[in-house]
Structures are given as structure tokens and as C-alpha cells.
Amino acid sequence: GRIVCENLLAGGFAGELHLVNPKRNTVLGRKAFRSLRSIDRPIDLALVCAPAETVPAILTECRGRVRAAAILTGAPASEPEVYLRWRRQLVKRARSAGVRVLGPASFGIMRPTIGLNATFGAVDALPGRLALISQSGAVASALLDFARAAGIGFSTVAALGAAADVDVGELLEFALADAETD
């Protein structure tokens, strides 16, 4: 979560950022809210970097206040049937809350033209007209590293992770309709 927060702050995003941490009053010198309920306005995108067992409750808390969530949290370390139950619970809670979800285990999202780097990556994307859509955060990270050295920029970078809700087809449709993407 700290890396994601540092990337958000370093990216120059001009929109509102609301940091949530139930155990701290501040995070990296900025006010931290105890919960999503403490934020008195609608939220376009929630970035979830919390312990796996807390993610379903966070999605429930999104109801009526959050449009979309990127879950960077990975699956709980457990047997496959426990993972599948957890994943089904995420989808059920997100649908019940009316929230679209990227992930879980997503690398995150970048939109360089607005200074949004909502990833845990080490390399920021240059602005450009290409969209980078990947299932794998490792592949996205490697491509960002190569692209920066080659001077290649991106309109959007999104890595799906486990793709429990939003899938590659939806991201391709977004890229096709996006005025910033060629």
C-alpha cells in the first residue's frame, strides 16, 4: 500500500485523494480516514491494498459511494477451494454494492495525462497514445521499463490480475472508444 500511495503522490494527480487506514491518522504526512464511510463525497476509484481477509468487507462499504475499485491485494495464501470461495465472495459483494472491480491481484492502473499512477510499479509511464492492457503485472512492468528507455508513451496502462469482474474485452472496448488512445 505504501508504494501505491507514494506512486499516487509522485504522479502529480490533480484530483482528490482520500487515504484510508483504520489504524493511522496520517499516511505519508496526509490525513487518513478511518473508513470509506468517513469520506463525505462520492469516490470514482477505490484502490484496495489491504489484507485479503478484509477485502470483502471493504467492497460492501463501497455501496453507494464508490463507482469502481482496483483490488491490488492478492488472494489469501490457502487451498484452492478457499481461494475460489474468497473470489466468489468478492464478485458477489462488488455486484451487490454496484461496484466494478479490476483484479484481484491487479498491478493497478495508470493514466499518464492526468498524473494517475495507481500501481505498485517501479517505473511510471510516459504519456502517449498507446493503451497497454495486460493480465500480468510482471509483463506490464517489464513493458513499461522497456517503453521508458525507448521513449514510448501510453494513454492508459491496466493490468487485470485475476480478472474476477472487469475482463480484457471490456478494457479493449474502453481503449477503442478512448479519445486519448490510437
PDB file of N, CA and C in Angstrom, residues 23-97:
ATOM      1  N   LYS A  23      -5.949   2.267  11.161  1.00  0.00           N
ATOM      2  CA  LYS A  23      -5.030   2.275  12.299  1.00  0.00           C
ATOM      3  C   LYS A  23      -4.187   3.543  12.418  1.00  0.00           C
ATOM      4  N   ARG A  24      -4.325   4.473  11.450  1.00  0.00           N
ATOM      5  CA  ARG A  24      -3.475   5.661  11.453  1.00  0.00           C
ATOM      6  C   ARG A  24      -4.293   6.919  11.174  1.00  0.00           C
ATOM      7  N   ASN A  25      -3.847   8.026  11.764  1.00  0.00           N
ATOM      8  CA  ASN A  25      -4.467   9.327  11.499  1.00  0.00           C
ATOM      9  C   ASN A  25      -3.864   9.996  10.278  1.00  0.00           C
ATOM     10  N   THR A  26      -2.613   9.648   9.967  1.00  0.00           N
ATOM     11  CA  THR A  26      -1.940  10.196   8.796  1.00  0.00           C
ATOM     12  C   THR A  26      -1.189   9.080   8.077  1.00  0.00           C
ATOM     13  N   VAL A  27      -1.022   9.267   6.785  1.00  0.00           N
ATOM     14  CA  VAL A  27      -0.218   8.361   5.960  1.00  0.00           C
ATOM     15  C   VAL A  27       0.658   9.250   5.084  1.00  0.00           C
ATOM     16  N   LEU A  28       1.954   9.090   5.196  1.00  0.00           N
ATOM     17  CA  LEU A  28       2.915   9.891   4.437  1.00  0.00           C
ATOM     18  C   LEU A  28       2.634  11.390   4.583  1.00  0.00           C
ATOM     19  N   GLY A  29       2.278  11.794   5.800  1.00  0.00           N
ATOM     20  CA  GLY A  29       2.044  13.201   6.090  1.00  0.00           C
ATOM     21  C   GLY A  29       0.683  13.735   5.675  1.00  0.00           C
ATOM     22  N   ARG A  30      -0.174  12.886   5.156  1.00  0.00           N
ATOM     23  CA  ARG A  30      -1.525  13.318   4.733  1.00  0.00           C
ATOM     24  C   ARG A  30      -2.574  12.706   5.653  1.00  0.00           C
ATOM     25  N   LYS A  31      -3.669  13.408   5.805  1.00  0.00           N
ATOM     26  CA  LYS A  31      -4.769  12.916   6.629  1.00  0.00           C
ATOM     27  C   LYS A  31      -5.233  11.557   6.120  1.00  0.00           C
ATOM     28  N   ALA A  32      -5.479  10.655   7.048  1.00  0.00           N
ATOM     29  CA  ALA A  32      -6.032   9.337   6.715  1.00  0.00           C
ATOM     30  C   ALA A  32      -7.394   9.196   7.379  1.00  0.00           C
ATOM     31  N   PHE A  33      -8.364   8.721   6.614  1.00  0.00           N
ATOM     32  CA  PHE A  33      -9.694   8.449   7.133  1.00  0.00           C
ATOM     33  C   PHE A  33      -9.706   7.053   7.737  1.00  0.00           C
ATOM     34  N   ARG A  34     -10.552   6.840   8.718  1.00  0.00           N
ATOM     35  CA  ARG A  34     -10.646   5.529   9.369  1.00  0.00           C
ATOM     36  C   ARG A  34     -11.371   4.504   8.502  1.00  0.00           C
ATOM     37  N   SER A  35     -12.270   4.983   7.626  1.00  0.00           N
ATOM     38  CA  SER A  35     -13.039   4.081   6.771  1.00  0.00           C
ATOM     39  C   SER A  35     -13.562   4.863   5.578  1.00  0.00           C
ATOM     40  N   LEU A  36     -14.091   4.156   4.585  1.00  0.00           N
ATOM     41  CA  LEU A  36     -14.734   4.818   3.447  1.00  0.00           C
ATOM     42  C   LEU A  36     -15.946   5.614   3.898  1.00  0.00           C
ATOM     43  N   ARG A  37     -16.643   5.117   4.918  1.00  0.00           N
ATOM     44  CA  ARG A  37     -17.825   5.826   5.436  1.00  0.00           C
ATOM     45  C   ARG A  37     -17.476   7.209   5.962  1.00  0.00           C
ATOM     46  N   SER A  38     -16.229   7.413   6.351  1.00  0.00           N
ATOM     47  CA  SER A  38     -15.790   8.710   6.888  1.00  0.00           C
ATOM     48  C   SER A  38     -15.616   9.769   5.808  1.00  0.00           C
ATOM     49  N   ILE A  39     -15.594   9.359   4.556  1.00  0.00           N
ATOM     50  CA  ILE A  39     -15.406  10.295   3.443  1.00  0.00           C
ATOM     51  C   ILE A  39     -16.781  10.775   3.003  1.00  0.00           C
ATOM     52  N   ASP A  40     -16.966  12.082   2.979  1.00  0.00           N
ATOM     53  CA  ASP A  40     -18.299  12.654   2.776  1.00  0.00           C
ATOM     54  C   ASP A  40     -18.645  12.964   1.323  1.00  0.00           C
ATOM     55  N   ARG A  41     -18.006  12.301   0.375  1.00  0.00           N
ATOM     56  CA  ARG A  41     -18.317  12.547  -1.038  1.00  0.00           C
ATOM     57  C   ARG A  41     -18.164  11.256  -1.823  1.00  0.00           C
ATOM     58  N   PRO A  42     -18.764  11.223  -3.036  1.00  0.00           N
ATOM     59  CA  PRO A  42     -18.623  10.032  -3.888  1.00  0.00           C
ATOM     60  C   PRO A  42     -17.162   9.839  -4.314  1.00  0.00           C
ATOM     61  N   ILE A  43     -16.802   8.599  -4.572  1.00  0.00           N
ATOM     62  CA  ILE A  43     -15.433   8.241  -4.949  1.00  0.00           C
ATOM     63  C   ILE A  43     -15.481   7.539  -6.300  1.00  0.00           C
ATOM     64  N   ASP A  44     -14.675   8.024  -7.245  1.00  0.00           N
ATOM     65  CA  ASP A  44     -14.645   7.412  -8.572  1.00  0.00           C
ATOM     66  C   ASP A  44     -13.939   6.069  -8.553  1.00  0.00           C
ATOM     67  N   LEU A  45     -12.797   6.001  -7.884  1.00  0.00           N
ATOM     68  CA  LEU A  45     -11.972   4.793  -7.900  1.00  0.00           C
ATOM     69  C   LEU A  45     -11.376   4.542  -6.526  1.00  0.00           C
ATOM     70  N   ALA A  46     -11.642   3.373  -5.987  1.00  0.00           N
ATOM     71  CA  ALA A  46     -11.020   2.951  -4.736  1.00  0.00           C
ATOM     72  C   ALA A  46      -9.883   1.994  -5.082  1.00  0.00           C
ATOM     73  N   LEU A  47      -8.734   2.235  -4.512  1.00  0.00           N
ATOM     74  CA  LEU A  47      -7.592   1.335  -4.669  1.00  0.00           C
ATOM     75  C   LEU A  47      -7.491   0.523  -3.393  1.00  0.00           C
ATOM     76  N   VAL A  48      -7.640  -0.770  -3.514  1.00  0.00           N
ATOM     77  CA  VAL A  48      -7.680  -1.630  -2.338  1.00  0.00           C
ATOM     78  C   VAL A  48      -6.346  -2.350  -2.199  1.00  0.00           C
ATOM     79  N   CYS A  49      -5.617  -1.960  -1.161  1.00  0.00           N
ATOM     80  CA  CYS A  49      -4.321  -2.559  -0.820  1.00  0.00           C
ATOM     81  C   CYS A  49      -4.410  -2.926   0.656  1.00  0.00           C
ATOM     82  N   ALA A  50      -5.166  -3.928   0.947  1.00  0.00           N
ATOM     83  CA  ALA A  50      -5.457  -4.309   2.326  1.00  0.00           C
ATOM     84  C   ALA A  50      -5.310  -5.818   2.460  1.00  0.00           C
ATOM     85  N   PRO A  51      -5.226  -6.321   3.684  1.00  0.00           N
ATOM     86  CA  PRO A  51      -5.156  -7.775   3.851  1.00  0.00           C
ATOM     87  C   PRO A  51      -6.332  -8.469   3.161  1.00  0.00           C
ATOM     88  N   ALA A  52      -6.066  -9.600   2.557  1.00  0.00           N
ATOM     89  CA  ALA A  52      -7.072 -10.315   1.762  1.00  0.00           C
ATOM     90  C   ALA A  52      -8.364 -10.559   2.524  1.00  0.00           C
ATOM     91  N   GLU A  53      -8.261 -10.878   3.798  1.00  0.00           N
ATOM     92  CA  GLU A  53      -9.476 -11.197   4.563  1.00  0.00           C
ATOM     93  C   GLU A  53     -10.367  -9.971   4.781  1.00  0.00           C
ATOM     94  N   THR A  54      -9.843  -8.757   4.588  1.00  0.00           N
ATOM     95  CA  THR A  54     -10.645  -7.543   4.783  1.00  0.00           C
ATOM     96  C   THR A  54     -11.296  -7.043   3.495  1.00  0.00           C
ATOM     97  N   VAL A  55     -10.883  -7.552   2.351  1.00  0.00           N
ATOM     98  CA  VAL A  55     -11.353  -7.025   1.065  1.00  0.00           C
ATOM     99  C   VAL A  55     -12.860  -7.176   0.873  1.00  0.00           C
ATOM    100  N   PRO A  56     -13.481  -8.312   1.198  1.00  0.00           N
ATOM    101  CA  PRO A  56     -14.937  -8.393   1.024  1.00  0.00           C
ATOM    102  C   PRO A  56     -15.692  -7.311   1.806  1.00  0.00           C
ATOM    103  N   ALA A  57     -15.286  -7.051   3.026  1.00  0.00           N
ATOM    104  CA  ALA A  57     -15.955  -6.011   3.827  1.00  0.00           C
ATOM    105  C   ALA A  57     -15.728  -4.627   3.223  1.00  0.00           C
ATOM    106  N   ILE A  58     -14.559  -4.397   2.676  1.00  0.00           N
ATOM    107  CA  ILE A  58     -14.280  -3.112   2.024  1.00  0.00           C
ATOM    108  C   ILE A  58     -15.207  -2.924   0.831  1.00  0.00           C
ATOM    109  N   LEU A  59     -15.405  -3.977   0.052  1.00  0.00           N
ATOM    110  CA  LEU A  59     -16.319  -3.878  -1.098  1.00  0.00           C
ATOM    111  C   LEU A  59     -17.750  -3.600  -0.646  1.00  0.00           C
ATOM    112  N   THR A  60     -18.170  -4.188   0.441  1.00  0.00           N
ATOM    113  CA  THR A  60     -19.500  -3.896   0.976  1.00  0.00           C
ATOM    114  C   THR A  60     -19.595  -2.429   1.375  1.00  0.00           C
ATOM    115  N   GLU A  61     -18.543  -1.899   1.960  1.00  0.00           N
ATOM    116  CA  GLU A  61     -18.508  -0.495   2.384  1.00  0.00           C
ATOM    117  C   GLU A  61     -18.549   0.466   1.190  1.00  0.00           C
ATOM    118  N   CYS A  62     -18.216  -0.014   0.002  1.00  0.00           N
ATOM    119  CA  CYS A  62     -18.229   0.819  -1.206  1.00  0.00           C
ATOM    120  C   CYS A  62     -19.637   1.157  -1.683  1.00  0.00           C
ATOM    121  N   ARG A  63     -20.633   0.423  -1.229  1.00  0.00           N
ATOM    122  CA  ARG A  63     -22.013   0.601  -1.706  1.00  0.00           C
ATOM    123  C   ARG A  63     -22.454   2.062  -1.577  1.00  0.00           C
ATOM    124  N   GLY A  64     -22.919   2.599  -2.706  1.00  0.00           N
ATOM    125  CA  GLY A  64     -23.456   3.940  -2.708  1.00  0.00           C
ATOM    126  C   GLY A  64     -22.428   5.056  -2.664  1.00  0.00           C
ATOM    127  N   ARG A  65     -21.150   4.715  -2.621  1.00  0.00           N
ATOM    128  CA  ARG A  65     -20.141   5.771  -2.540  1.00  0.00           C
ATOM    129  C   ARG A  65     -18.986   5.596  -3.516  1.00  0.00           C
ATOM    130  N   VAL A  66     -18.802   4.410  -4.095  1.00  0.00           N
ATOM    131  CA  VAL A  66     -17.658   4.136  -4.975  1.00  0.00           C
ATOM    132  C   VAL A  66     -18.161   3.556  -6.293  1.00  0.00           C
ATOM    133  N   ARG A  67     -17.636   4.074  -7.418  1.00  0.00           N
ATOM    134  CA  ARG A  67     -18.029   3.566  -8.746  1.00  0.00           C
ATOM    135  C   ARG A  67     -17.249   2.329  -9.147  1.00  0.00           C
ATOM    136  N   ALA A  68     -15.932   2.346  -8.882  1.00  0.00           N
ATOM    137  CA  ALA A  68     -15.079   1.241  -9.312  1.00  0.00           C
ATOM    138  C   ALA A  68     -13.968   1.041  -8.288  1.00  0.00           C
ATOM    139  N   ALA A  69     -13.431  -0.175  -8.275  1.00  0.00           N
ATOM    140  CA  ALA A  69     -12.338  -0.493  -7.357  1.00  0.00           C
ATOM    141  C   ALA A  69     -11.288  -1.311  -8.094  1.00  0.00           C
ATOM    142  N   ALA A  70     -10.043  -0.978  -7.842  1.00  0.00           N
ATOM    143  CA  ALA A  70      -8.927  -1.797  -8.310  1.00  0.00           C
ATOM    144  C   ALA A  70      -8.390  -2.515  -7.078  1.00  0.00           C
ATOM    145  N   ILE A  71      -8.473  -3.826  -7.111  1.00  0.00           N
ATOM    146  CA  ILE A  71      -8.003  -4.611  -5.974  1.00  0.00           C
ATOM    147  C   ILE A  71      -6.593  -5.076  -6.281  1.00  0.00           C
ATOM    148  N   LEU A  72      -5.628  -4.439  -5.630  1.00  0.00           N
ATOM    149  CA  LEU A  72      -4.234  -4.811  -5.817  1.00  0.00           C
ATOM    150  C   LEU A  72      -3.850  -5.949  -4.879  1.00  0.00           C
ATOM    151  N   THR A  73      -4.663  -6.162  -3.869  1.00  0.00           N
ATOM    152  CA  THR A  73      -4.461  -7.255  -2.936  1.00  0.00           C
ATOM    153  C   THR A  73      -4.520  -8.584  -3.666  1.00  0.00           C
ATOM    154  N   GLY A  74      -3.586  -9.464  -3.330  1.00  0.00           N
ATOM    155  CA  GLY A  74      -3.600 -10.811  -3.889  1.00  0.00           C
ATOM    156  C   GLY A  74      -4.488 -11.728  -3.073  1.00  0.00           C
ATOM    157  N   ALA A  75      -4.670 -12.900  -3.579  1.00  0.00           N
ATOM    158  CA  ALA A  75      -5.514 -13.898  -2.919  1.00  0.00           C
ATOM    159  C   ALA A  75      -4.888 -14.342  -1.604  1.00  0.00           C
ATOM    160  N   PRO A  76      -5.715 -14.778  -0.689  1.00  0.00           N
ATOM    161  CA  PRO A  76      -5.172 -15.315   0.556  1.00  0.00           C
ATOM    162  C   PRO A  76      -4.367 -16.588   0.269  1.00  0.00           C
ATOM    163  N   ALA A  77      -3.296 -16.767   0.986  1.00  0.00           N
ATOM    164  CA  ALA A  77      -2.479 -17.973   0.831  1.00  0.00           C
ATOM    165  C   ALA A  77      -3.245 -19.128   1.473  1.00  0.00           C
ATOM    166  N   SER A  78      -3.804 -19.974   0.638  1.00  0.00           N
ATOM    167  CA  SER A  78      -4.617 -21.063   1.158  1.00  0.00           C
ATOM    168  C   SER A  78      -4.870 -22.090   0.071  1.00  0.00           C
ATOM    169  N   GLU A  79      -5.678 -23.040   0.405  1.00  0.00           N
ATOM    170  CA  GLU A  79      -6.049 -24.095  -0.531  1.00  0.00           C
ATOM    171  C   GLU A  79      -6.874 -23.509  -1.681  1.00  0.00           C
ATOM    172  N   PRO A  80      -6.861 -24.156  -2.838  1.00  0.00           N
ATOM    173  CA  PRO A  80      -7.613 -23.634  -3.995  1.00  0.00           C
ATOM    174  C   PRO A  80      -9.097 -23.400  -3.718  1.00  0.00           C
ATOM    175  N   GLU A  81      -9.743 -24.269  -2.967  1.00  0.00           N
ATOM    176  CA  GLU A  81     -11.172 -24.080  -2.709  1.00  0.00           C
ATOM    177  C   GLU A  81     -11.429 -22.851  -1.833  1.00  0.00           C
ATOM    178  N   VAL A  82     -10.497 -22.527  -0.932  1.00  0.00           N
ATOM    179  CA  VAL A  82     -10.627 -21.314  -0.109  1.00  0.00           C
ATOM    180  C   VAL A  82     -10.465 -20.078  -0.993  1.00  0.00           C
ATOM    181  N   TYR A  83      -9.505 -20.134  -1.911  1.00  0.00           N
ATOM    182  CA  TYR A  83      -9.311 -19.025  -2.851  1.00  0.00           C
ATOM    183  C   TYR A  83     -10.559 -18.817  -3.709  1.00  0.00           C
ATOM    184  N   LEU A  84     -11.112 -19.885  -4.253  1.00  0.00           N
ATOM    185  CA  LEU A  84     -12.295 -19.766  -5.107  1.00  0.00           C
ATOM    186  C   LEU A  84     -13.486 -19.210  -4.335  1.00  0.00           C
ATOM    187  N   ARG A  85     -13.642 -19.618  -3.089  1.00  0.00           N
ATOM    188  CA  ARG A  85     -14.724 -19.099  -2.248  1.00  0.00           C
ATOM    189  C   ARG A  85     -14.518 -17.596  -2.001  1.00  0.00           C
ATOM    190  N   TRP A  86     -13.265 -17.202  -1.704  1.00  0.00           N
ATOM    191  CA  TRP A  86     -12.928 -15.790  -1.492  1.00  0.00           C
ATOM    192  C   TRP A  86     -13.217 -14.974  -2.750  1.00  0.00           C
ATOM    193  N   ARG A  87     -12.821 -15.473  -3.892  1.00  0.00           N
ATOM    194  CA  ARG A  87     -13.037 -14.767  -5.161  1.00  0.00           C
ATOM    195  C   ARG A  87     -14.530 -14.618  -5.468  1.00  0.00           C
ATOM    196  N   ARG A  88     -15.298 -15.686  -5.258  1.00  0.00           N
ATOM    197  CA  ARG A  88     -16.748 -15.604  -5.468  1.00  0.00           C
ATOM    198  C   ARG A  88     -17.377 -14.572  -4.524  1.00  0.00           C
ATOM    199  N   GLN A  89     -16.879 -14.533  -3.298  1.00  0.00           N
ATOM    200  CA  GLN A  89     -17.382 -13.569  -2.326  1.00  0.00           C
ATOM    201  C   GLN A  89     -17.076 -12.130  -2.776  1.00  0.00           C
ATOM    202  N   LEU A  90     -15.888 -11.906  -3.348  1.00  0.00           N
ATOM    203  CA  LEU A  90     -15.542 -10.578  -3.863  1.00  0.00           C
ATOM    204  C   LEU A  90     -16.519 -10.153  -4.945  1.00  0.00           C
ATOM    205  N   VAL A  91     -16.757 -11.032  -5.898  1.00  0.00           N
ATOM    206  CA  VAL A  91     -17.656 -10.714  -7.004  1.00  0.00           C
ATOM    207  C   VAL A  91     -19.065 -10.453  -6.480  1.00  0.00           C
ATOM    208  N   LYS A  92     -19.538 -11.283  -5.586  1.00  0.00           N
ATOM    209  CA  LYS A  92     -20.885 -11.118  -5.022  1.00  0.00           C
ATOM    210  C   LYS A  92     -21.009  -9.785  -4.292  1.00  0.00           C
ATOM    211  N   ARG A  93     -20.031  -9.451  -3.472  1.00  0.00           N
ATOM    212  CA  ARG A  93     -20.081  -8.192  -2.711  1.00  0.00           C
ATOM    213  C   ARG A  93     -19.986  -6.987  -3.641  1.00  0.00           C
ATOM    214  N   ALA A  94     -19.116  -7.080  -4.651  1.00  0.00           N
ATOM    215  CA  ALA A  94     -18.967  -5.961  -5.588  1.00  0.00           C
ATOM    216  C   ALA A  94     -20.259  -5.738  -6.357  1.00  0.00           C
ATOM    217  N   ARG A  95     -20.863  -6.804  -6.853  1.00  0.00           N
ATOM    218  CA  ARG A  95     -22.128  -6.661  -7.600  1.00  0.00           C
ATOM    219  C   ARG A  95     -23.225  -6.112  -6.707  1.00  0.00           C
ATOM    220  N   SER A  96     -23.300  -6.615  -5.497  1.00  0.00           N
ATOM    221  CA  SER A  96     -24.310  -6.134  -4.550  1.00  0.00           C
ATOM    222  C   SER A  96     -24.118  -4.647  -4.244  1.00  0.00           C
ATOM    223  N   ALA A  97     -22.869  -4.201  -4.223  1.00  0.00           N
ATOM    224  CA  ALA A  97     -22.557  -2.795  -3.937  1.00  0.00           C
ATOM    225  C   ALA A  97     -22.625  -1.915  -5.177  1.00  0.00           C
TER     226      ALA A  97
END
